[in-house]
Amino acid sequence: MPRPVRADISLAALRHNLTLIRQQAGQAKIWSVVKANAYGHGIDNVLPGLQQSDGFALLDFSEAIRLRERGWNGPILLLEGFFEQADLRLIDRYQLTTAVHSFWQLAAIADARLRQPVNIYLKVNSGMNRLGFAPDRLHAAWLEASACPHIGDITLMSHFASADSDTGVAAPMALIRSLPPEMGLPHCLANSAATLWHPATHADWVRPGIVLYGASPSGRWQDIAATGLRPVMRLSSQIIAVQSLQAGDRVGYGGRFRAAGAQRIGIVACGYADGYPRHAPGGTPVLVDGVRTGIVGTVSMDMLAVDLSPCPAAGIGSMVELWGPALPVDDVAQAAGTLGYELLSALAPRVPVVTG
Ligand SMILES: *Cc1c(COP(=O)(O)O)cnc(C)c1O
């Protein structure tokens, strides 16, 4: 028997989430964001569940090429653009759409030898101060792009820093509305949070990522619990040993947990080298045979311990859900001081993934 840790990917949940997002997005087309190996789910695994996407957005050329090799002939968007002029050969060969956020990229495209014009997403910095032309330089960038024979369709792109919080999108939207109207560009602005919570941002294309996988853009499951979005990944394992502790006994590296009285704990074959967060404190939720309990002690590389007090019938071989449909990854992430995004995308390569 292989080590019992595994990740199950539900294609039905993916399809369901995409359908739900499409209803939410109205007329806008959907770039399904599959960067970071589809947020840890595996690009190859999710492709069958996301066939109804209008396009796929990602960062790595290797992932773009994989999609082409898997038969995806529709649009692919490079969210971070390209990194040096030589990259344009791949953009041309695989017909990729690329973000353009700097003048050097426009110059590189103008200089390149391409078989066909490249479609670009001209990115404006609307306040996040990560990528994008300053708003007062955008018009100049657009003039240069529209005069360039190597450039085909131009779409205006921006990214929101706070669409998931009370700060919202008012300031960046005001900035975008104040851009010179004669550019007349289609717009692509919304990430998951804006797609869900700010319909005025939907425009021509939306770029949802995390919601496709059934986790919350805000990091709080309650914020999406009523939407009907379904978790796509279930990380599970089994109890491979049981320890009966006496008062004062300690558990794990550093002995950080100390039993107050007699207590059974289960040792689960899952640790931080599987992608479980090492910083998860005692009490981080976990399901044993469907019963909610908490972890105890420090998470090790290959194992963690769980309190079996709420589930006295549990023992060796009991099923453990680390996160999944019955335990939102957001709840685990919150306990560990991070986001579902980080836990999902950190799923380790050694964990076997099963699609169904
Ligand atoms: C990652 C990313 C997205 C998707 O973000 P979610 O919060 O997962 O929806 C959208 N646009 C850009 C530019 C991104 O980098």
mmCIF file of C-alpha atoms and ligand atoms in Angstrom:
data_model
loop_
_atom_site.group_PDB
_atom_site.id
_atom_site.type_symbol
_atom_site.label_atom_id
_atom_site.label_comp_id
_atom_site.label_asym_id
_atom_site.label_seq_id
_atom_site.Cartn_x
_atom_site.Cartn_y
_atom_site.Cartn_z
ATOM 1 C CA MET A 1 0.000 0.000 0.000
ATOM 2 C CA PRO A 2 1.356 3.448 -0.869
ATOM 3 C CA ARG A 3 1.704 6.069 1.849
ATOM 4 C CA PRO A 4 -1.937 7.062 2.453
ATOM 5 C CA VAL A 5 -1.681 10.826 1.879
ATOM 6 C CA ARG A 6 -3.439 11.908 -1.312
ATOM 7 C CA ALA A 7 -5.167 14.829 -2.960
ATOM 8 C CA ASP A 8 -8.461 14.225 -4.727
ATOM 9 C CA ILE A 9 -9.509 16.739 -7.350
ATOM 10 C CA SER A 10 -13.216 16.928 -8.142
ATOM 11 C CA LEU A 11 -13.831 17.815 -11.778
ATOM 12 C CA ALA A 12 -17.544 18.078 -11.006
ATOM 13 C CA ALA A 13 -16.805 20.778 -8.431
ATOM 14 C CA LEU A 14 -14.590 22.628 -10.915
ATOM 15 C CA ARG A 15 -17.259 22.566 -13.607
ATOM 16 C CA HIS A 16 -19.846 23.662 -11.078
ATOM 17 C CA ASN A 17 -17.683 26.565 -9.886
ATOM 18 C CA LEU A 18 -16.977 27.730 -13.427
ATOM 19 C CA THR A 19 -20.701 27.649 -14.251
ATOM 20 C CA LEU A 20 -21.467 29.605 -11.115
ATOM 21 C CA ILE A 21 -18.791 32.204 -11.891
ATOM 22 C CA ARG A 22 -20.105 32.521 -15.424
ATOM 23 C CA GLN A 23 -23.564 33.343 -14.069
ATOM 24 C CA GLN A 24 -21.955 35.873 -11.776
ATOM 25 C CA ALA A 25 -19.872 37.442 -14.542
ATOM 26 C CA GLY A 26 -22.797 38.152 -16.861
ATOM 27 C CA GLN A 27 -21.618 38.997 -20.367
ATOM 28 C CA ALA A 28 -17.930 39.037 -19.497
ATOM 29 C CA LYS A 29 -15.694 36.323 -20.906
ATOM 30 C CA ILE A 30 -13.675 34.273 -18.454
ATOM 31 C CA TRP A 31 -9.947 33.800 -18.212
ATOM 32 C CA SER A 32 -9.600 30.842 -15.874
ATOM 33 C CA VAL A 33 -6.431 31.548 -13.911
ATOM 34 C CA VAL A 34 -4.291 28.408 -13.770
ATOM 35 C CA LYS A 35 -0.956 29.877 -12.687
ATOM 36 C CA ALA A 36 1.170 28.031 -10.122
ATOM 37 C CA ASN A 37 0.176 24.690 -11.616
ATOM 38 C CA ALA A 38 -3.516 25.567 -11.279
ATOM 39 C CA TYR A 39 -3.116 26.710 -7.674
ATOM 40 C CA GLY A 40 -1.507 23.374 -6.826
ATOM 41 C CA HIS A 41 -4.236 21.250 -8.431
ATOM 42 C CA GLY A 42 -2.167 20.406 -11.520
ATOM 43 C CA ILE A 43 -2.783 22.013 -14.926
ATOM 44 C CA ASP A 44 -3.295 18.647 -16.589
ATOM 45 C CA ASN A 45 -5.783 17.663 -13.909
ATOM 46 C CA VAL A 46 -7.966 20.750 -14.126
ATOM 47 C CA LEU A 47 -8.039 21.142 -17.893
ATOM 48 C CA PRO A 48 -10.937 18.690 -18.431
ATOM 49 C CA GLY A 49 -12.988 20.528 -15.798
ATOM 50 C CA LEU A 50 -12.351 23.978 -17.254
ATOM 51 C CA GLN A 51 -13.037 23.335 -20.937
ATOM 52 C CA GLN A 52 -15.843 25.887 -20.901
ATOM 53 C CA SER A 53 -13.383 28.689 -20.118
ATOM 54 C CA ASP A 54 -12.901 31.369 -22.761
ATOM 55 C CA GLY A 55 -9.177 31.371 -22.081
ATOM 56 C CA PHE A 56 -6.485 30.415 -19.590
ATOM 57 C CA ALA A 57 -4.281 32.887 -17.737
ATOM 58 C CA LEU A 58 -0.927 31.925 -16.235
ATOM 59 C CA LEU A 59 2.673 33.055 -15.882
ATOM 60 C CA ASP A 60 5.040 30.314 -16.982
ATOM 61 C CA PHE A 61 5.862 29.471 -20.572
ATOM 62 C CA SER A 62 6.161 25.819 -19.596
ATOM 63 C CA GLU A 63 2.539 25.834 -18.423
ATOM 64 C CA ALA A 64 1.355 27.646 -21.549
ATOM 65 C CA ILE A 65 3.119 25.102 -23.738
ATOM 66 C CA ARG A 66 1.613 22.276 -21.716
ATOM 67 C CA LEU A 67 -1.876 23.619 -22.420
ATOM 68 C CA ARG A 68 -1.138 23.766 -26.152
ATOM 69 C CA GLU A 69 0.266 20.235 -26.100
ATOM 70 C CA ARG A 70 -2.865 19.110 -24.305
ATOM 71 C CA GLY A 71 -4.914 20.431 -27.203
ATOM 72 C CA TRP A 72 -6.072 23.814 -25.921
ATOM 73 C CA ASN A 73 -6.264 26.043 -29.006
ATOM 74 C CA GLY A 74 -8.063 28.982 -27.401
ATOM 75 C CA PRO A 75 -6.553 32.108 -25.883
ATOM 76 C CA ILE A 76 -3.747 31.948 -23.306
ATOM 77 C CA LEU A 77 -2.759 35.073 -21.397
ATOM 78 C CA LEU A 78 0.640 35.654 -19.783
ATOM 79 C CA LEU A 79 -0.319 37.634 -16.687
ATOM 80 C CA GLU A 80 3.207 38.830 -15.923
ATOM 81 C CA GLY A 81 4.099 39.422 -19.543
ATOM 82 C CA PHE A 82 7.444 38.380 -20.954
ATOM 83 C CA PHE A 83 10.834 38.717 -19.326
ATOM 84 C CA GLU A 84 13.225 39.271 -22.236
ATOM 85 C CA GLN A 85 12.947 39.812 -25.963
ATOM 86 C CA ALA A 86 13.835 36.199 -26.769
ATOM 87 C CA ASP A 87 10.578 35.151 -25.077
ATOM 88 C CA LEU A 88 8.691 36.611 -28.030
ATOM 89 C CA ARG A 89 9.681 33.587 -30.090
ATOM 90 C CA LEU A 90 7.584 31.402 -27.799
ATOM 91 C CA ILE A 91 4.754 33.939 -27.692
ATOM 92 C CA ASP A 92 4.698 33.893 -31.488
ATOM 93 C CA ARG A 93 5.057 30.149 -31.866
ATOM 94 C CA TYR A 94 2.345 29.265 -29.335
ATOM 95 C CA GLN A 95 0.114 32.268 -30.097
ATOM 96 C CA LEU A 96 0.071 33.620 -26.582
ATOM 97 C CA THR A 97 -1.475 36.900 -25.505
ATOM 98 C CA THR A 98 0.873 38.841 -23.280
ATOM 99 C CA ALA A 99 0.562 41.508 -20.644
ATOM 100 C CA VAL A 100 2.685 44.552 -21.456
ATOM 101 C CA HIS A 101 3.514 46.692 -18.464
ATOM 102 C CA SER A 102 6.693 48.539 -19.480
ATOM 103 C CA PHE A 103 7.996 50.544 -22.413
ATOM 104 C CA TRP A 104 10.928 48.178 -22.947
ATOM 105 C CA GLN A 105 8.397 45.475 -23.836
ATOM 106 C CA LEU A 106 6.829 47.659 -26.520
ATOM 107 C CA ALA A 107 10.273 48.299 -27.960
ATOM 108 C CA ALA A 108 11.074 44.591 -27.848
ATOM 109 C CA ILE A 109 7.893 43.736 -29.750
ATOM 110 C CA ALA A 110 8.604 46.429 -32.335
ATOM 111 C CA ASP A 111 12.088 44.948 -32.842
ATOM 112 C CA ALA A 112 11.059 41.316 -32.969
ATOM 113 C CA ARG A 113 10.555 39.156 -36.041
ATOM 114 C CA LEU A 114 7.129 37.589 -35.672
ATOM 115 C CA ARG A 115 5.003 35.415 -37.922
ATOM 116 C CA GLN A 116 1.846 37.201 -36.836
ATOM 117 C CA PRO A 117 0.892 40.226 -34.746
ATOM 118 C CA VAL A 118 0.815 39.580 -30.999
ATOM 119 C CA ASN A 119 -2.272 40.454 -28.964
ATOM 120 C CA ILE A 120 -1.437 42.425 -25.853
ATOM 121 C CA TYR A 121 -2.957 43.367 -22.513
ATOM 122 C CA LEU A 122 -1.768 46.867 -21.826
ATOM 123 C CA LYS A 123 -1.515 47.081 -18.084
ATOM 124 C CA VAL A 124 -2.158 50.237 -16.109
ATOM 125 C CA ASN A 125 -1.031 50.645 -12.512
ATOM 126 C CA SER A 126 -4.239 51.632 -10.734
ATOM 127 C CA GLY A 127 -2.677 51.918 -7.291
ATOM 128 C CA MET A 128 -1.275 48.512 -6.434
ATOM 129 C CA ASN A 129 2.195 49.638 -7.515
ATOM 130 C CA ARG A 130 3.297 46.255 -8.693
ATOM 131 C CA LEU A 131 3.119 46.089 -12.492
ATOM 132 C CA GLY A 132 1.752 48.553 -15.006
ATOM 133 C CA PHE A 133 2.201 51.868 -16.749
ATOM 134 C CA ALA A 134 1.637 54.939 -14.628
ATOM 135 C CA PRO A 135 -1.804 56.307 -15.545
ATOM 136 C CA ASP A 136 -0.300 59.435 -17.100
ATOM 137 C CA ARG A 137 1.968 57.308 -19.323
ATOM 138 C CA LEU A 138 -0.709 54.933 -20.524
ATOM 139 C CA HIS A 139 -1.839 57.091 -23.425
ATOM 140 C CA ALA A 140 1.722 57.287 -24.737
ATOM 141 C CA ALA A 141 2.054 53.520 -24.380
ATOM 142 C CA TRP A 142 -1.214 53.024 -26.241
ATOM 143 C CA LEU A 143 -0.106 55.363 -29.077
ATOM 144 C CA GLU A 144 3.098 53.373 -29.425
ATOM 145 C CA ALA A 145 1.268 50.052 -29.322
ATOM 146 C CA SER A 146 -1.394 51.042 -31.827
ATOM 147 C CA ALA A 147 1.223 52.317 -34.245
ATOM 148 C CA CYS A 148 3.208 49.071 -34.038
ATOM 149 C CA PRO A 149 2.518 46.671 -36.919
ATOM 150 C CA HIS A 150 3.620 43.733 -34.749
ATOM 151 C CA ILE A 151 0.792 44.335 -32.291
ATOM 152 C CA GLY A 152 -2.731 43.052 -32.932
ATOM 153 C CA ASP A 153 -5.590 43.441 -30.470
ATOM 154 C CA ILE A 154 -5.050 45.662 -27.456
ATOM 155 C CA THR A 155 -6.996 45.209 -24.208
ATOM 156 C CA LEU A 156 -6.701 47.405 -21.140
ATOM 157 C CA MET A 157 -5.749 45.451 -18.027
ATOM 158 C CA SER A 158 -5.460 46.404 -14.391
ATOM 159 C CA HIS A 159 -5.350 44.540 -11.096
ATOM 160 C CA PHE A 160 -7.070 45.413 -7.804
ATOM 161 C CA ALA A 161 -5.173 45.454 -4.528
ATOM 162 C CA SER A 162 -8.182 45.453 -2.191
ATOM 163 C CA ALA A 163 -11.236 44.058 -3.980
ATOM 164 C CA ASP A 164 -11.634 41.547 -1.125
ATOM 165 C CA SER A 165 -11.767 44.137 1.667
ATOM 166 C CA ASP A 166 -13.769 47.169 2.753
ATOM 167 C CA THR A 167 -11.348 49.382 0.852
ATOM 168 C CA GLY A 168 -12.917 47.981 -2.297
ATOM 169 C CA VAL A 169 -12.369 49.182 -5.853
ATOM 170 C CA ALA A 170 -13.691 52.761 -5.840
ATOM 171 C CA ALA A 171 -10.324 54.493 -6.208
ATOM 172 C CA PRO A 172 -8.903 52.268 -8.963
ATOM 173 C CA MET A 173 -12.240 52.327 -10.814
ATOM 174 C CA ALA A 174 -12.292 56.139 -10.700
ATOM 175 C CA LEU A 175 -8.772 56.143 -12.084
ATOM 176 C CA ILE A 176 -9.702 53.749 -14.887
ATOM 177 C CA ARG A 177 -12.757 55.824 -15.793
ATOM 178 C CA SER A 178 -10.562 58.906 -16.025
ATOM 179 C CA LEU A 179 -8.276 57.404 -18.689
ATOM 180 C CA PRO A 180 -8.440 59.033 -22.150
ATOM 181 C CA PRO A 181 -11.681 57.746 -23.738
ATOM 182 C CA GLU A 182 -10.347 57.872 -27.299
ATOM 183 C CA MET A 183 -8.364 54.700 -26.639
ATOM 184 C CA GLY A 184 -11.674 52.817 -26.716
ATOM 185 C CA LEU A 185 -10.084 49.611 -25.428
ATOM 186 C CA PRO A 186 -11.885 46.546 -24.102
ATOM 187 C CA HIS A 187 -11.244 46.113 -20.376
ATOM 188 C CA CYS A 188 -10.106 43.189 -18.217
ATOM 189 C CA LEU A 189 -9.943 44.124 -14.544
ATOM 190 C CA ALA A 190 -11.583 41.698 -12.152
ATOM 191 C CA ASN A 191 -9.907 39.008 -10.081
ATOM 192 C CA SER A 192 -12.035 36.583 -8.038
ATOM 193 C CA ALA A 193 -12.979 39.128 -5.385
ATOM 194 C CA ALA A 194 -14.062 41.726 -7.928
ATOM 195 C CA THR A 195 -15.898 39.108 -9.980
ATOM 196 C CA LEU A 196 -17.901 38.106 -6.900
ATOM 197 C CA TRP A 197 -18.356 41.404 -5.114
ATOM 198 C CA HIS A 198 -17.919 44.261 -7.607
ATOM 199 C CA PRO A 199 -20.071 43.692 -10.706
ATOM 200 C CA ALA A 200 -19.230 47.158 -12.046
ATOM 201 C CA THR A 201 -15.716 45.851 -12.743
ATOM 202 C CA HIS A 202 -16.770 42.929 -14.954
ATOM 203 C CA ALA A 203 -16.370 44.692 -18.317
ATOM 204 C CA ASP A 204 -15.241 42.463 -21.201
ATOM 205 C CA TRP A 205 -13.158 39.794 -19.478
ATOM 206 C CA VAL A 206 -12.801 38.679 -15.856
ATOM 207 C CA ARG A 207 -9.811 36.795 -14.389
ATOM 208 C CA PRO A 208 -11.006 34.568 -11.543
ATOM 209 C CA GLY A 209 -8.529 32.211 -9.924
ATOM 210 C CA ILE A 210 -9.126 31.126 -6.346
ATOM 211 C CA VAL A 211 -12.922 30.895 -6.598
ATOM 212 C CA LEU A 212 -12.647 28.293 -9.352
ATOM 213 C CA TYR A 213 -10.948 26.077 -6.813
ATOM 214 C CA GLY A 214 -13.601 26.765 -4.188
ATOM 215 C CA ALA A 215 -11.685 28.893 -1.702
ATOM 216 C CA SER A 216 -12.298 32.449 -0.585
ATOM 217 C CA PRO A 217 -10.504 35.496 -1.999
ATOM 218 C CA SER A 218 -10.743 37.084 1.436
ATOM 219 C CA GLY A 219 -9.345 34.071 3.249
ATOM 220 C CA ARG A 220 -12.619 33.647 5.157
ATOM 221 C CA TRP A 221 -14.829 30.760 4.112
ATOM 222 C CA GLN A 222 -17.907 32.501 5.584
ATOM 223 C CA ASP A 223 -17.550 35.135 2.884
ATOM 224 C CA ILE A 224 -18.260 32.608 0.130
ATOM 225 C CA ALA A 225 -20.203 29.959 2.057
ATOM 226 C CA ALA A 226 -23.529 31.189 0.659
ATOM 227 C CA THR A 227 -22.362 31.342 -2.973
ATOM 228 C CA GLY A 228 -22.546 27.612 -3.578
ATOM 229 C CA LEU A 229 -18.878 27.419 -4.588
ATOM 230 C CA ARG A 230 -17.478 23.968 -3.842
ATOM 231 C CA PRO A 231 -13.955 23.067 -2.683
ATOM 232 C CA VAL A 232 -12.185 21.215 -5.483
ATOM 233 C CA MET A 233 -9.266 19.667 -3.601
ATOM 234 C CA ARG A 234 -9.529 17.197 -0.765
ATOM 235 C CA LEU A 235 -6.254 16.518 1.029
ATOM 236 C CA SER A 236 -6.568 13.369 3.065
ATOM 237 C CA SER A 237 -4.542 10.715 4.777
ATOM 238 C CA GLN A 238 -4.926 8.109 7.485
ATOM 239 C CA ILE A 239 -3.961 7.511 11.068
ATOM 240 C CA ILE A 240 -0.944 5.208 11.037
ATOM 241 C CA ALA A 241 -0.362 4.962 14.801
ATOM 242 C CA VAL A 242 -2.104 5.759 18.090
ATOM 243 C CA GLN A 243 -0.470 6.902 21.322
ATOM 244 C CA SER A 244 -2.120 6.810 24.725
ATOM 245 C CA LEU A 245 -0.750 9.711 26.737
ATOM 246 C CA GLN A 246 -0.653 10.234 30.491
ATOM 247 C CA ALA A 247 -0.751 13.622 32.183
ATOM 248 C CA GLY A 248 2.533 15.399 31.511
ATOM 249 C CA ASP A 249 3.495 13.409 28.392
ATOM 250 C CA ARG A 250 4.726 15.510 25.514
ATOM 251 C CA VAL A 251 4.214 15.209 21.748
ATOM 252 C CA GLY A 252 6.448 15.892 18.784
ATOM 253 C CA TYR A 253 9.570 18.007 18.178
ATOM 254 C CA GLY A 254 10.318 20.341 21.036
ATOM 255 C CA GLY A 255 7.631 18.702 23.134
ATOM 256 C CA ARG A 256 5.470 21.720 22.549
ATOM 257 C CA PHE A 257 2.264 19.911 23.480
ATOM 258 C CA ARG A 258 1.899 18.520 26.978
ATOM 259 C CA ALA A 259 -1.061 16.331 27.911
ATOM 260 C CA ALA A 260 -3.118 17.644 30.838
ATOM 261 C CA GLY A 261 -4.532 14.202 31.534
ATOM 262 C CA ALA A 262 -4.991 10.797 29.943
ATOM 263 C CA GLN A 263 -5.585 11.286 26.227
ATOM 264 C CA ARG A 264 -5.402 9.341 22.956
ATOM 265 C CA ILE A 265 -3.751 10.920 19.981
ATOM 266 C CA GLY A 266 -3.494 9.720 16.378
ATOM 267 C CA ILE A 267 -0.405 10.049 14.199
ATOM 268 C CA VAL A 268 -1.331 11.082 10.654
ATOM 269 C CA ALA A 269 0.835 10.431 7.588
ATOM 270 C CA CYS A 270 0.960 14.038 6.446
ATOM 271 C CA GLY A 271 3.517 16.729 7.224
ATOM 272 C CA TYR A 272 4.982 19.922 5.924
ATOM 273 C CA ALA A 273 6.824 18.114 3.128
ATOM 274 C CA ASP A 274 3.353 17.253 1.825
ATOM 275 C CA GLY A 275 2.304 20.891 1.903
ATOM 276 C CA TYR A 276 0.629 21.006 5.298
ATOM 277 C CA PRO A 277 1.640 24.285 6.980
ATOM 278 C CA ARG A 278 4.362 23.774 9.581
ATOM 279 C CA HIS A 279 3.194 26.839 11.451
ATOM 280 C CA ALA A 280 -0.286 25.455 12.082
ATOM 281 C CA PRO A 281 -0.710 25.747 15.850
ATOM 282 C CA GLY A 282 -2.293 23.215 18.174
ATOM 283 C CA GLY A 283 -6.047 23.173 17.668
ATOM 284 C CA THR A 284 -5.907 23.758 13.894
ATOM 285 C CA PRO A 285 -9.020 21.947 12.674
ATOM 286 C CA VAL A 286 -8.875 18.493 11.110
ATOM 287 C CA LEU A 287 -11.495 15.810 10.494
ATOM 288 C CA VAL A 288 -11.019 12.256 11.750
ATOM 289 C CA ASP A 289 -13.662 9.864 10.430
ATOM 290 C CA GLY A 290 -15.697 12.994 9.708
ATOM 291 C CA VAL A 291 -15.436 14.314 13.281
ATOM 292 C CA ARG A 292 -13.885 17.739 13.752
ATOM 293 C CA THR A 293 -10.904 17.746 16.080
ATOM 294 C CA GLY A 294 -7.564 19.570 16.246
ATOM 295 C CA ILE A 295 -3.902 18.931 15.707
ATOM 296 C CA VAL A 296 -1.562 18.715 18.702
ATOM 297 C CA GLY A 297 2.139 19.571 18.881
ATOM 298 C CA THR A 298 4.473 20.691 16.126
ATOM 299 C CA VAL A 299 3.834 19.569 12.556
ATOM 300 C CA SER A 300 6.783 17.423 11.406
ATOM 301 C CA MET A 301 8.072 16.888 7.916
ATOM 302 C CA ASP A 302 6.080 13.699 7.335
ATOM 303 C CA MET A 303 3.615 13.441 10.204
ATOM 304 C CA LEU A 304 1.330 15.359 12.464
ATOM 305 C CA ALA A 305 -0.617 14.386 15.568
ATOM 306 C CA VAL A 306 -4.330 14.837 16.195
ATOM 307 C CA ASP A 307 -6.404 14.749 19.351
ATOM 308 C CA LEU A 308 -8.683 11.696 19.344
ATOM 309 C CA SER A 309 -10.740 12.750 22.386
ATOM 310 C CA PRO A 310 -13.808 13.745 20.295
ATOM 311 C CA CYS A 311 -13.636 10.492 18.289
ATOM 312 C CA PRO A 312 -12.923 7.597 20.689
ATOM 313 C CA ALA A 313 -13.749 5.000 18.029
ATOM 314 C CA ALA A 314 -10.973 6.256 15.738
ATOM 315 C CA GLY A 315 -7.792 4.225 15.413
ATOM 316 C CA ILE A 316 -5.209 3.017 12.942
ATOM 317 C CA GLY A 317 -6.615 3.312 9.429
ATOM 318 C CA SER A 318 -9.116 6.022 10.294
ATOM 319 C CA MET A 319 -9.647 8.533 7.504
ATOM 320 C CA VAL A 320 -8.288 12.014 8.091
ATOM 321 C CA GLU A 321 -9.349 15.017 6.018
ATOM 322 C CA LEU A 322 -6.769 17.793 6.274
ATOM 323 C CA TRP A 323 -8.930 20.055 4.095
ATOM 324 C CA GLY A 324 -11.646 19.534 1.517
ATOM 325 C CA PRO A 325 -15.405 19.657 1.018
ATOM 326 C CA ALA A 326 -16.117 19.040 4.714
ATOM 327 C CA LEU A 327 -13.335 21.275 6.048
ATOM 328 C CA PRO A 328 -12.652 24.473 4.066
ATOM 329 C CA VAL A 329 -8.969 25.070 3.363
ATOM 330 C CA ASP A 330 -9.685 28.654 4.434
ATOM 331 C CA ASP A 331 -10.380 27.464 7.993
ATOM 332 C CA VAL A 332 -7.080 25.595 8.159
ATOM 333 C CA ALA A 333 -5.222 28.513 6.589
ATOM 334 C CA GLN A 334 -6.770 30.996 8.974
ATOM 335 C CA ALA A 335 -5.637 28.949 11.961
ATOM 336 C CA ALA A 336 -2.127 28.844 10.482
ATOM 337 C CA GLY A 337 -2.057 32.579 9.801
ATOM 338 C CA THR A 338 -2.169 32.326 6.033
ATOM 339 C CA LEU A 339 -4.583 32.003 3.102
ATOM 340 C CA GLY A 340 -6.113 29.095 1.231
ATOM 341 C CA TYR A 341 -4.153 30.365 -1.797
ATOM 342 C CA GLU A 342 -0.856 29.509 -0.113
ATOM 343 C CA LEU A 343 -1.885 26.090 1.164
ATOM 344 C CA LEU A 344 -3.393 24.951 -2.137
ATOM 345 C CA SER A 345 -0.508 26.155 -4.271
ATOM 346 C CA ALA A 346 2.026 24.620 -1.864
ATOM 347 C CA LEU A 347 0.720 21.081 -2.293
ATOM 348 C CA ALA A 348 3.928 19.082 -2.572
ATOM 349 C CA PRO A 349 4.848 17.113 -5.692
ATOM 350 C CA ARG A 350 5.178 13.926 -3.630
ATOM 351 C CA VAL A 351 1.452 13.869 -2.886
ATOM 352 C CA PRO A 352 -0.348 11.677 -5.423
ATOM 353 C CA VAL A 353 -3.211 13.516 -7.085
ATOM 354 C CA VAL A 354 -6.317 11.600 -8.091
ATOM 355 C CA THR A 355 -8.885 13.229 -10.373
ATOM 356 C CA GLY A 356 -12.466 12.145 -10.352
HETATM 357 C C1 LIG B 1 -3.458 35.617 -9.708
HETATM 358 C C2 LIG B 1 -4.075 36.686 -10.537
HETATM 359 C C3 LIG B 1 -5.460 36.725 -10.739
HETATM 360 C C4 LIG B 1 -6.408 35.789 -10.024
HETATM 361 O O1 LIG B 1 -6.469 36.139 -8.679
HETATM 362 P P1 LIG B 1 -7.548 35.450 -7.699
HETATM 363 O O2 LIG B 1 -7.516 36.278 -6.497
HETATM 364 O O3 LIG B 1 -7.063 34.064 -7.461
HETATM 365 O O4 LIG B 1 -8.831 35.469 -8.429
HETATM 366 C C5 LIG B 1 -5.966 37.687 -11.570
HETATM 367 N N1 LIG B 1 -5.154 38.579 -12.191
HETATM 368 C C6 LIG B 1 -3.816 38.586 -12.015
HETATM 369 C C7 LIG B 1 -2.976 39.598 -12.694
HETATM 370 C C8 LIG B 1 -3.234 37.642 -11.173
HETATM 371 O O5 LIG B 1 -1.918 37.636 -11.009
#
